[in-house]
């Protein structure tokens, strides 16, 4: 997951084998992580704004 993927889901959805499962996995990761270190791209902080965009409330 790269920071750019958060604003343009077409970057990852077009290559996903199971978009529904991958979307939920990404959401769970965003909800629990403070930082994401992608395999490709720069490390980025998971902000409250990003968490709100992905419906992170209470438990994952």
mmCIF file with all atom_site columns, N, CA and C in Angstrom, residues 14-44:
data_model
loop_
_atom_site.group_PDB
_atom_site.id
_atom_site.type_symbol
_atom_site.label_atom_id
_atom_site.label_alt_id
_atom_site.label_comp_id
_atom_site.label_asym_id
_atom_site.label_entity_id
_atom_site.label_seq_id
_atom_site.pdbx_PDB_ins_code
_atom_site.Cartn_x
_atom_site.Cartn_y
_atom_site.Cartn_z
_atom_site.occupancy
_atom_site.B_iso_or_equiv
_atom_site.pdbx_formal_charge
_atom_site.auth_seq_id
_atom_site.auth_comp_id
_atom_site.auth_asym_id
_atom_site.auth_atom_id
_atom_site.pdbx_PDB_model_num
ATOM 1  N N  . UNK A 1 14 ? -7.199  -2.489  -9.904  1.00 0.00 ? 14 UNK A N  1
ATOM 2  C CA . UNK A 1 14 ? -7.080  -3.106  -11.227 1.00 0.00 ? 14 UNK A CA 1
ATOM 3  C C  . UNK A 1 14 ? -6.201  -4.360  -11.205 1.00 0.00 ? 14 UNK A C  1
ATOM 4  N N  . UNK A 1 15 ? -5.344  -4.491  -10.198 1.00 0.00 ? 15 UNK A N  1
ATOM 5  C CA . UNK A 1 15 ? -4.444  -5.646  -10.100 1.00 0.00 ? 15 UNK A CA 1
ATOM 6  C C  . UNK A 1 15 ? -4.844  -6.633  -9.005  1.00 0.00 ? 15 UNK A C  1
ATOM 7  N N  . UNK A 1 16 ? -5.928  -6.354  -8.314  1.00 0.00 ? 16 UNK A N  1
ATOM 8  C CA . UNK A 1 16 ? -6.325  -7.175  -7.176  1.00 0.00 ? 16 UNK A CA 1
ATOM 9  C C  . UNK A 1 16 ? -6.988  -8.477  -7.616  1.00 0.00 ? 16 UNK A C  1
ATOM 10 N N  . UNK A 1 17 ? -6.609  -9.575  -6.977  1.00 0.00 ? 17 UNK A N  1
ATOM 11 C CA . UNK A 1 17 ? -7.243  -10.864 -7.241  1.00 0.00 ? 17 UNK A CA 1
ATOM 12 C C  . UNK A 1 17 ? -8.592  -10.956 -6.533  1.00 0.00 ? 17 UNK A C  1
ATOM 13 N N  . UNK A 1 18 ? -8.733  -10.267 -5.398  1.00 0.00 ? 18 UNK A N  1
ATOM 14 C CA . UNK A 1 18 ? -9.979  -10.263 -4.631  1.00 0.00 ? 18 UNK A CA 1
ATOM 15 C C  . UNK A 1 18 ? -10.140 -8.872  -4.019  1.00 0.00 ? 18 UNK A C  1
ATOM 16 N N  . UNK A 1 19 ? -10.783 -7.992  -4.762  1.00 0.00 ? 19 UNK A N  1
ATOM 17 C CA . UNK A 1 19 ? -10.886 -6.592  -4.358  1.00 0.00 ? 19 UNK A CA 1
ATOM 18 C C  . UNK A 1 19 ? -11.572 -6.421  -3.004  1.00 0.00 ? 19 UNK A C  1
ATOM 19 N N  . UNK A 1 20 ? -12.621 -7.165  -2.745  1.00 0.00 ? 20 UNK A N  1
ATOM 20 C CA . UNK A 1 20 ? -13.345 -7.046  -1.478  1.00 0.00 ? 20 UNK A CA 1
ATOM 21 C C  . UNK A 1 20 ? -12.452 -7.405  -0.301  1.00 0.00 ? 20 UNK A C  1
ATOM 22 N N  . UNK A 1 21 ? -11.771 -8.523  -0.400  1.00 0.00 ? 21 UNK A N  1
ATOM 23 C CA . UNK A 1 21 ? -10.884 -8.959  0.674   1.00 0.00 ? 21 UNK A CA 1
ATOM 24 C C  . UNK A 1 21 ? -9.711  -7.996  0.846   1.00 0.00 ? 21 UNK A C  1
ATOM 25 N N  . UNK A 1 22 ? -9.155  -7.539  -0.245  1.00 0.00 ? 22 UNK A N  1
ATOM 26 C CA . UNK A 1 22 ? -8.017  -6.621  -0.161  1.00 0.00 ? 22 UNK A CA 1
ATOM 27 C C  . UNK A 1 22 ? -8.442  -5.278  0.431   1.00 0.00 ? 22 UNK A C  1
ATOM 28 N N  . UNK A 1 23 ? -9.625  -4.787  0.063   1.00 0.00 ? 23 UNK A N  1
ATOM 29 C CA . UNK A 1 23 ? -10.122 -3.520  0.608   1.00 0.00 ? 23 UNK A CA 1
ATOM 30 C C  . UNK A 1 23 ? -10.263 -3.620  2.133   1.00 0.00 ? 23 UNK A C  1
ATOM 31 N N  . UNK A 1 24 ? -10.816 -4.732  2.618   1.00 0.00 ? 24 UNK A N  1
ATOM 32 C CA . UNK A 1 24 ? -10.988 -4.914  4.062   1.00 0.00 ? 24 UNK A CA 1
ATOM 33 C C  . UNK A 1 24 ? -9.634  -5.066  4.759   1.00 0.00 ? 24 UNK A C  1
ATOM 34 N N  . UNK A 1 25 ? -8.719  -5.785  4.150   1.00 0.00 ? 25 UNK A N  1
ATOM 35 C CA . UNK A 1 25 ? -7.384  -5.951  4.725   1.00 0.00 ? 25 UNK A CA 1
ATOM 36 C C  . UNK A 1 25 ? -6.666  -4.612  4.835   1.00 0.00 ? 25 UNK A C  1
ATOM 37 N N  . UNK A 1 26 ? -6.774  -3.799  3.813   1.00 0.00 ? 26 UNK A N  1
ATOM 38 C CA . UNK A 1 26 ? -6.159  -2.475  3.827   1.00 0.00 ? 26 UNK A CA 1
ATOM 39 C C  . UNK A 1 26 ? -6.792  -1.603  4.909   1.00 0.00 ? 26 UNK A C  1
ATOM 40 N N  . UNK A 1 27 ? -8.119  -1.686  5.035   1.00 0.00 ? 27 UNK A N  1
ATOM 41 C CA . UNK A 1 27 ? -8.823  -0.903  6.052   1.00 0.00 ? 27 UNK A CA 1
ATOM 42 C C  . UNK A 1 27 ? -8.362  -1.300  7.451   1.00 0.00 ? 27 UNK A C  1
ATOM 43 N N  . UNK A 1 28 ? -8.272  -2.587  7.706   1.00 0.00 ? 28 UNK A N  1
ATOM 44 C CA . UNK A 1 28 ? -7.828  -3.062  9.019   1.00 0.00 ? 28 UNK A CA 1
ATOM 45 C C  . UNK A 1 28 ? -6.412  -2.583  9.329   1.00 0.00 ? 28 UNK A C  1
ATOM 46 N N  . UNK A 1 29 ? -5.539  -2.646  8.344   1.00 0.00 ? 29 UNK A N  1
ATOM 47 C CA . UNK A 1 29 ? -4.167  -2.179  8.534   1.00 0.00 ? 29 UNK A CA 1
ATOM 48 C C  . UNK A 1 29 ? -4.143  -0.686  8.862   1.00 0.00 ? 29 UNK A C  1
ATOM 49 N N  . UNK A 1 30 ? -4.896  0.094   8.128   1.00 0.00 ? 30 UNK A N  1
ATOM 50 C CA . UNK A 1 30 ? -4.966  1.537   8.372   1.00 0.00 ? 30 UNK A CA 1
ATOM 51 C C  . UNK A 1 30 ? -5.490  1.817   9.776   1.00 0.00 ? 30 UNK A C  1
ATOM 52 N N  . UNK A 1 31 ? -6.441  1.037   10.225  1.00 0.00 ? 31 UNK A N  1
ATOM 53 C CA . UNK A 1 31 ? -7.053  1.268   11.534  1.00 0.00 ? 31 UNK A CA 1
ATOM 54 C C  . UNK A 1 31 ? -6.111  0.947   12.701  1.00 0.00 ? 31 UNK A C  1
ATOM 55 N N  . UNK A 1 32 ? -5.131  0.073   12.501  1.00 0.00 ? 32 UNK A N  1
ATOM 56 C CA . UNK A 1 32 ? -4.261  -0.306  13.622  1.00 0.00 ? 32 UNK A CA 1
ATOM 57 C C  . UNK A 1 32 ? -2.849  0.267   13.542  1.00 0.00 ? 32 UNK A C  1
ATOM 58 N N  . UNK A 1 33 ? -2.433  0.709   12.360  1.00 0.00 ? 33 UNK A N  1
ATOM 59 C CA . UNK A 1 33 ? -1.044  1.161   12.187  1.00 0.00 ? 33 UNK A CA 1
ATOM 60 C C  . UNK A 1 33 ? -0.887  2.658   12.434  1.00 0.00 ? 33 UNK A C  1
ATOM 61 N N  . UNK A 1 34 ? 0.272   3.028   12.950  1.00 0.00 ? 34 UNK A N  1
ATOM 62 C CA . UNK A 1 34 ? 0.630   4.442   13.065  1.00 0.00 ? 34 UNK A CA 1
ATOM 63 C C  . UNK A 1 34 ? 1.403   4.892   11.830  1.00 0.00 ? 34 UNK A C  1
ATOM 64 N N  . UNK A 1 35 ? 2.163   3.964   11.264  1.00 0.00 ? 35 UNK A N  1
ATOM 65 C CA . UNK A 1 35 ? 2.938   4.228   10.050  1.00 0.00 ? 35 UNK A CA 1
ATOM 66 C C  . UNK A 1 35 ? 2.804   3.025   9.139   1.00 0.00 ? 35 UNK A C  1
ATOM 67 N N  . UNK A 1 36 ? 2.892   3.264   7.835   1.00 0.00 ? 36 UNK A N  1
ATOM 68 C CA . UNK A 1 36 ? 2.904   2.181   6.860   1.00 0.00 ? 36 UNK A CA 1
ATOM 69 C C  . UNK A 1 36 ? 4.203   2.284   6.073   1.00 0.00 ? 36 UNK A C  1
ATOM 70 N N  . UNK A 1 37 ? 4.887   1.145   5.982   1.00 0.00 ? 37 UNK A N  1
ATOM 71 C CA . UNK A 1 37 ? 6.134   1.058   5.222   1.00 0.00 ? 37 UNK A CA 1
ATOM 72 C C  . UNK A 1 37 ? 5.832   0.183   4.006   1.00 0.00 ? 37 UNK A C  1
ATOM 73 N N  . UNK A 1 38 ? 5.546   0.807   2.875   1.00 0.00 ? 38 UNK A N  1
ATOM 74 C CA . UNK A 1 38 ? 5.177   0.033   1.691   1.00 0.00 ? 38 UNK A CA 1
ATOM 75 C C  . UNK A 1 38 ? 6.367   -0.702  1.082   1.00 0.00 ? 38 UNK A C  1
ATOM 76 N N  . UNK A 1 39 ? 6.083   -1.743  0.338   1.00 0.00 ? 39 UNK A N  1
ATOM 77 C CA . UNK A 1 39 ? 7.139   -2.445  -0.381  1.00 0.00 ? 39 UNK A CA 1
ATOM 78 C C  . UNK A 1 39 ? 7.743   -1.572  -1.472  1.00 0.00 ? 39 UNK A C  1
ATOM 79 N N  . UNK A 1 40 ? 6.941   -0.674  -2.006  1.00 0.00 ? 40 UNK A N  1
ATOM 80 C CA . UNK A 1 40 ? 7.393   0.284   -3.022  1.00 0.00 ? 40 UNK A CA 1
ATOM 81 C C  . UNK A 1 40 ? 6.897   1.650   -2.587  1.00 0.00 ? 40 UNK A C  1
ATOM 82 N N  . UNK A 1 41 ? 7.786   2.609   -2.463  1.00 0.00 ? 41 UNK A N  1
ATOM 83 C CA . UNK A 1 41 ? 7.382   3.960   -2.081  1.00 0.00 ? 41 UNK A CA 1
ATOM 84 C C  . UNK A 1 41 ? 7.872   4.329   -0.694  1.00 0.00 ? 41 UNK A C  1
ATOM 85 N N  . UNK A 1 42 ? 7.513   5.521   -0.281  1.00 0.00 ? 42 UNK A N  1
ATOM 86 C CA . UNK A 1 42 ? 7.972   6.101   0.976   1.00 0.00 ? 42 UNK A CA 1
ATOM 87 C C  . UNK A 1 42 ? 7.087   5.698   2.153   1.00 0.00 ? 42 UNK A C  1
ATOM 88 N N  . UNK A 1 43 ? 7.690   5.613   3.333   1.00 0.00 ? 43 UNK A N  1
ATOM 89 C CA . UNK A 1 43 ? 6.946   5.413   4.565   1.00 0.00 ? 43 UNK A CA 1
ATOM 90 C C  . UNK A 1 43 ? 6.006   6.608   4.746   1.00 0.00 ? 43 UNK A C  1
ATOM 91 N N  . UNK A 1 44 ? 4.821   6.353   5.324   1.00 0.00 ? 44 UNK A N  1
ATOM 92 C CA . UNK A 1 44 ? 3.928   7.466   5.608   1.00 0.00 ? 44 UNK A CA 1
ATOM 93 C C  . UNK A 1 44 ? 3.159   7.215   6.896   1.00 0.00 ? 44 UNK A C  1
#
